[in-house]
mmCIF file of C-alpha atoms in Angstrom:
data_model
loop_
_atom_site.group_PDB
_atom_site.id
_atom_site.type_symbol
_atom_site.label_atom_id
_atom_site.label_comp_id
_atom_site.label_asym_id
_atom_site.label_seq_id
_atom_site.Cartn_x
_atom_site.Cartn_y
_atom_site.Cartn_z
ATOM 1 C CA MET A 73 -67.911 -45.083 -40.563
ATOM 2 C CA LYS A 74 -67.939 -42.053 -38.575
ATOM 3 C CA LYS A 75 -68.107 -44.247 -35.167
ATOM 4 C CA GLN A 76 -64.790 -46.106 -36.462
ATOM 5 C CA ALA A 77 -63.181 -42.979 -37.430
ATOM 6 C CA HIS A 78 -63.907 -41.320 -33.719
ATOM 7 C CA ARG A 79 -62.906 -44.991 -31.896
ATOM 8 C CA PHE A 80 -59.586 -44.909 -33.809
ATOM 9 C CA LYS A 81 -59.064 -41.134 -33.149
ATOM 10 C CA ASN A 82 -59.648 -42.102 -29.543
ATOM 11 C CA LEU A 83 -57.467 -45.233 -29.444
ATOM 12 C CA VAL A 84 -54.732 -43.546 -31.212
ATOM 13 C CA GLY A 85 -54.663 -40.632 -29.089
ATOM 14 C CA LYS A 86 -54.587 -42.707 -25.945
ATOM 15 C CA LYS A 87 -51.956 -44.467 -27.049
ATOM 16 C CA LEU A 88 -49.824 -41.394 -27.938
ATOM 17 C CA LEU A 89 -50.485 -40.234 -24.481
ATOM 18 C CA ARG A 90 -49.511 -43.234 -23.031
ATOM 19 C CA LEU A 91 -46.375 -43.085 -25.379
ATOM 20 C CA GLY A 92 -45.843 -39.408 -24.255
ATOM 21 C CA ALA A 93 -45.805 -40.586 -20.536
ATOM 22 C CA MET A 94 -43.571 -43.310 -20.925
ATOM 23 C CA THR A 95 -40.787 -41.370 -23.025
ATOM 24 C CA VAL A 96 -40.864 -38.620 -20.091
ATOM 25 C CA LEU A 97 -40.705 -41.488 -17.311
ATOM 26 C CA GLY A 98 -37.888 -42.954 -19.190
ATOM 27 C CA LEU A 99 -35.991 -39.828 -19.635
ATOM 28 C CA SER A 100 -36.543 -38.593 -16.037
ATOM 29 C CA THR A 101 -35.095 -41.930 -14.906
ATOM 30 C CA MET A 102 -32.174 -41.632 -17.162
ATOM 31 C CA SER A 103 -31.362 -38.250 -15.801
ATOM 32 C CA ILE A 104 -31.561 -39.731 -12.104
ATOM 33 C CA LEU A 105 -29.515 -42.744 -12.949
ATOM 34 C CA LEU A 106 -26.824 -41.103 -15.323
ATOM 35 C CA PRO A 107 -25.996 -37.551 -13.642
ATOM 36 C CA ALA A 108 -22.369 -37.726 -15.120
ATOM 37 C CA ALA A 109 -23.451 -37.588 -18.638
ATOM 38 C CA SER A 110 -25.311 -34.513 -17.886
ATOM 39 C CA TYR A 111 -22.114 -32.819 -16.639
ATOM 40 C CA ALA A 112 -19.466 -34.013 -19.449
ATOM 41 C CA GLN A 113 -16.553 -31.768 -20.105
ATOM 42 C CA GLU A 114 -13.411 -31.877 -21.587
ATOM 43 C CA PRO A 115 -10.582 -32.016 -18.870
ATOM 44 C CA VAL A 116 -8.266 -28.801 -18.266
ATOM 45 C CA VAL A 117 -4.784 -29.264 -19.018
ATOM 46 C CA GLY A 118 -1.556 -27.792 -19.349
ATOM 47 C CA VAL A 119 0.632 -27.147 -22.001
ATOM 48 C CA ALA A 120 3.814 -29.178 -22.721
ATOM 49 C CA ASN A 121 6.310 -26.344 -22.406
ATOM 50 C CA PRO A 122 4.784 -23.681 -19.944
ATOM 51 C CA ASP A 123 7.887 -21.718 -20.193
ATOM 52 C CA ALA A 124 7.449 -20.775 -23.895
ATOM 53 C CA LEU A 125 4.133 -19.036 -22.425
ATOM 54 C CA PHE A 126 6.323 -16.643 -20.466
ATOM 55 C CA THR A 127 7.741 -14.561 -23.317
ATOM 56 C CA SER A 128 6.532 -11.997 -25.827
ATOM 57 C CA SER A 129 7.865 -10.078 -28.595
ATOM 58 C CA ASP A 130 6.894 -7.050 -27.015
ATOM 59 C CA PRO A 131 9.574 -6.128 -24.482
ATOM 60 C CA ARG A 132 7.092 -4.374 -21.931
ATOM 61 C CA LEU A 133 4.717 -7.486 -22.138
ATOM 62 C CA HIS A 134 8.015 -9.919 -21.940
ATOM 63 C CA ALA A 135 9.230 -7.972 -18.840
ATOM 64 C CA ASN A 136 5.845 -8.430 -17.122
ATOM 65 C CA LYS A 137 5.682 -11.980 -18.276
ATOM 66 C CA GLN A 138 8.985 -12.607 -16.510
ATOM 67 C CA VAL A 139 8.007 -11.180 -13.191
ATOM 68 C CA ALA A 140 4.732 -13.459 -13.472
ATOM 69 C CA TYR A 141 7.162 -16.488 -14.249
ATOM 70 C CA HIS A 142 9.344 -16.152 -11.150
ATOM 71 C CA ILE A 143 6.444 -15.621 -8.753
ATOM 72 C CA VAL A 144 4.877 -18.731 -10.066
ATOM 73 C CA LYS A 145 8.301 -20.960 -10.335
ATOM 74 C CA ASP A 146 10.315 -19.563 -7.493
ATOM 75 C CA LEU A 147 7.875 -18.223 -5.175
ATOM 76 C CA LEU A 148 4.573 -20.526 -5.612
ATOM 77 C CA GLU A 149 6.560 -23.509 -6.891
ATOM 78 C CA ALA A 150 9.816 -23.742 -5.092
ATOM 79 C CA GLY A 151 8.417 -21.887 -2.136
ATOM 80 C CA HIS A 152 11.594 -19.400 -1.546
ATOM 81 C CA TRP A 153 9.329 -16.279 -0.146
ATOM 82 C CA GLU A 154 12.593 -15.146 1.379
ATOM 83 C CA GLN A 155 13.155 -13.820 -2.300
ATOM 84 C CA ALA A 156 9.626 -12.257 -2.398
ATOM 85 C CA ASP A 157 10.890 -8.565 -2.384
ATOM 86 C CA LYS A 158 12.819 -9.210 -5.925
ATOM 87 C CA TYR A 159 9.258 -9.815 -7.495
ATOM 88 C CA LEU A 160 6.405 -8.135 -5.123
ATOM 89 C CA SER A 161 6.240 -4.511 -4.039
ATOM 90 C CA LYS A 162 6.059 -3.382 -0.554
ATOM 91 C CA ARG A 163 2.512 -2.196 -0.864
ATOM 92 C CA TYR A 164 1.512 -5.756 -2.794
ATOM 93 C CA ILE A 165 -2.523 -5.188 -2.724
ATOM 94 C CA GLN A 166 -4.032 -8.530 -2.055
ATOM 95 C CA HIS A 167 -7.502 -9.473 -3.441
ATOM 96 C CA ASN A 168 -7.362 -13.114 -2.171
ATOM 97 C CA PRO A 169 -9.894 -12.850 1.126
ATOM 98 C CA ASN A 170 -7.182 -15.085 2.986
ATOM 99 C CA ALA A 171 -3.973 -13.425 2.639
ATOM 100 C CA ALA A 172 -3.109 -9.786 3.996
ATOM 101 C CA SER A 173 -2.188 -6.905 1.732
ATOM 102 C CA GLY A 174 1.535 -6.136 1.831
ATOM 103 C CA LEU A 175 4.933 -7.792 1.077
ATOM 104 C CA ASP A 176 4.719 -9.020 5.026
ATOM 105 C CA GLY A 177 1.095 -10.176 4.559
ATOM 106 C CA VAL A 178 1.715 -12.563 1.632
ATOM 107 C CA ILE A 179 4.867 -13.839 3.172
ATOM 108 C CA LYS A 180 3.039 -14.655 6.613
ATOM 109 C CA TYR A 181 0.195 -16.221 4.597
ATOM 110 C CA PHE A 182 2.539 -18.699 2.465
ATOM 111 C CA VAL A 183 5.525 -19.430 5.522
ATOM 112 C CA GLU A 184 3.162 -19.028 8.645
ATOM 113 C CA VAL A 185 -0.332 -19.849 7.583
ATOM 114 C CA ARG A 186 0.123 -22.403 4.737
ATOM 115 C CA LYS A 187 3.389 -23.512 6.082
ATOM 116 C CA VAL A 188 5.046 -23.704 2.572
ATOM 117 C CA GLN A 189 8.575 -25.138 2.992
ATOM 118 C CA ALA A 190 11.331 -24.112 0.393
ATOM 119 C CA LYS A 191 12.579 -26.794 -1.911
ATOM 120 C CA PRO A 192 15.065 -26.321 -4.805
ATOM 121 C CA ILE A 193 13.946 -23.727 -7.784
ATOM 122 C CA PRO A 194 13.670 -26.036 -10.713
ATOM 123 C CA GLU A 195 15.355 -25.067 -13.961
ATOM 124 C CA LYS A 196 12.203 -25.271 -16.007
ATOM 125 C CA MET A 197 8.807 -24.705 -14.672
ATOM 126 C CA THR A 198 6.912 -27.946 -13.674
ATOM 127 C CA LYS A 199 3.529 -26.468 -12.479
ATOM 128 C CA PRO A 200 0.955 -27.254 -15.228
ATOM 129 C CA ILE A 201 0.275 -24.058 -17.063
ATOM 130 C CA VAL A 202 -3.159 -23.575 -19.303
ATOM 131 C CA ALA A 203 -2.199 -20.148 -20.617
ATOM 132 C CA VAL A 204 -0.596 -16.736 -19.938
ATOM 133 C CA ILE A 205 -2.322 -13.447 -20.827
ATOM 134 C CA ALA A 206 -0.728 -10.111 -20.854
ATOM 135 C CA GLU A 207 -2.132 -6.768 -21.599
ATOM 136 C CA GLY A 208 -0.874 -3.528 -20.446
ATOM 137 C CA ASP A 209 0.342 -3.954 -16.921
ATOM 138 C CA LEU A 210 -1.859 -7.145 -16.306
ATOM 139 C CA VAL A 211 -0.626 -10.788 -16.268
ATOM 140 C CA THR A 212 -2.875 -13.419 -15.882
ATOM 141 C CA VAL A 213 -1.858 -17.214 -15.593
ATOM 142 C CA MET A 214 -4.183 -19.698 -15.798
ATOM 143 C CA TYR A 215 -3.700 -23.364 -14.352
ATOM 144 C CA PRO A 216 -5.692 -26.761 -14.213
ATOM 145 C CA LEU A 217 -7.536 -27.249 -10.986
ATOM 146 C CA PRO A 218 -8.443 -30.910 -10.114
ATOM 147 C CA VAL A 219 -11.320 -31.015 -7.929
ATOM 148 C CA ARG A 220 -11.644 -34.256 -5.837
ATOM 149 C CA ASP A 221 -13.922 -35.736 -3.707
ATOM 150 C CA LYS A 222 -13.723 -34.843 -0.035
ATOM 151 C CA THR A 223 -14.208 -38.203 1.236
ATOM 152 C CA THR A 224 -12.322 -40.568 -1.484
ATOM 153 C CA ASN A 225 -9.922 -38.244 -2.883
ATOM 154 C CA GLN A 226 -11.338 -39.439 -6.289
ATOM 155 C CA LEU A 227 -10.902 -36.952 -9.009
ATOM 156 C CA LEU A 228 -14.465 -35.551 -10.029
ATOM 157 C CA TYR A 229 -13.151 -33.086 -12.628
ATOM 158 C CA THR A 230 -10.811 -30.215 -13.467
ATOM 159 C CA THR A 231 -11.404 -26.492 -13.608
ATOM 160 C CA THR A 232 -9.326 -23.288 -13.783
ATOM 161 C CA TRP A 233 -7.520 -21.423 -11.479
ATOM 162 C CA PHE A 234 -6.003 -18.209 -12.190
ATOM 163 C CA ASP A 235 -3.748 -15.555 -10.869
ATOM 164 C CA THR A 236 -3.800 -12.268 -12.138
ATOM 165 C CA TRP A 237 -0.759 -9.363 -11.512
ATOM 166 C CA ARG A 238 -0.786 -5.658 -12.088
ATOM 167 C CA ILE A 239 3.049 -5.289 -12.585
ATOM 168 C CA VAL A 240 4.338 -1.770 -11.517
ATOM 169 C CA ASP A 241 8.160 -0.948 -11.914
ATOM 170 C CA GLY A 242 9.088 -4.439 -12.497
ATOM 171 C CA LYS A 243 7.059 -5.933 -9.451
ATOM 172 C CA ALA A 244 3.860 -7.332 -8.570
ATOM 173 C CA ASP A 245 2.020 -4.485 -6.968
ATOM 174 C CA GLU A 246 -1.546 -5.998 -6.978
ATOM 175 C CA HIS A 247 -3.275 -9.479 -7.137
ATOM 176 C CA TRP A 248 -6.333 -11.022 -7.749
ATOM 177 C CA ASP A 249 -7.360 -15.086 -7.922
ATOM 178 C CA SER A 250 -10.386 -17.292 -7.442
ATOM 179 C CA ALA A 251 -10.064 -17.817 -3.906
ATOM 180 C CA LEU A 252 -12.770 -18.071 -1.692
ATOM 181 C CA LYS A 253 -12.670 -17.345 2.207
ATOM 182 C CA ASN A 254 -11.357 -20.507 4.061
#
């Protein structure tokens, strides 16, 4: 009886070992063949009415959000950089590694480097916006950022871009974003 129990134990042990090895092999193969499944995410999308995000019941936050609103709509979206001095301070501290600080530096970046052409300023914002957050003298605007394959232009996923401005005396005086050096 002891011999049968020992043989049974060895047989079960070997089968479990084989089953474990097959499971590991199967899971490893699935992780190689189905990489997209391991990177699942919800797409980042803008709200239906982005203009509504640029308001606040607090008068100071409302005024700061309105500066950011016009920077996004009039400058970034419509390209009217000739109006930049309405919304940006002369010293405009820039933390984007691709643009120089100062009003002249940021205008040069968009007009001469990026070659932005002015188009009619829309009545309402058309750029997708995820959220606008204002606290003290800071306003952050979050946008959906589609990431595409460089060779096929196929949409791979979406993530979030942000711009944050420090508002001083009714104008953006400092700027941060998530840009990397070109």
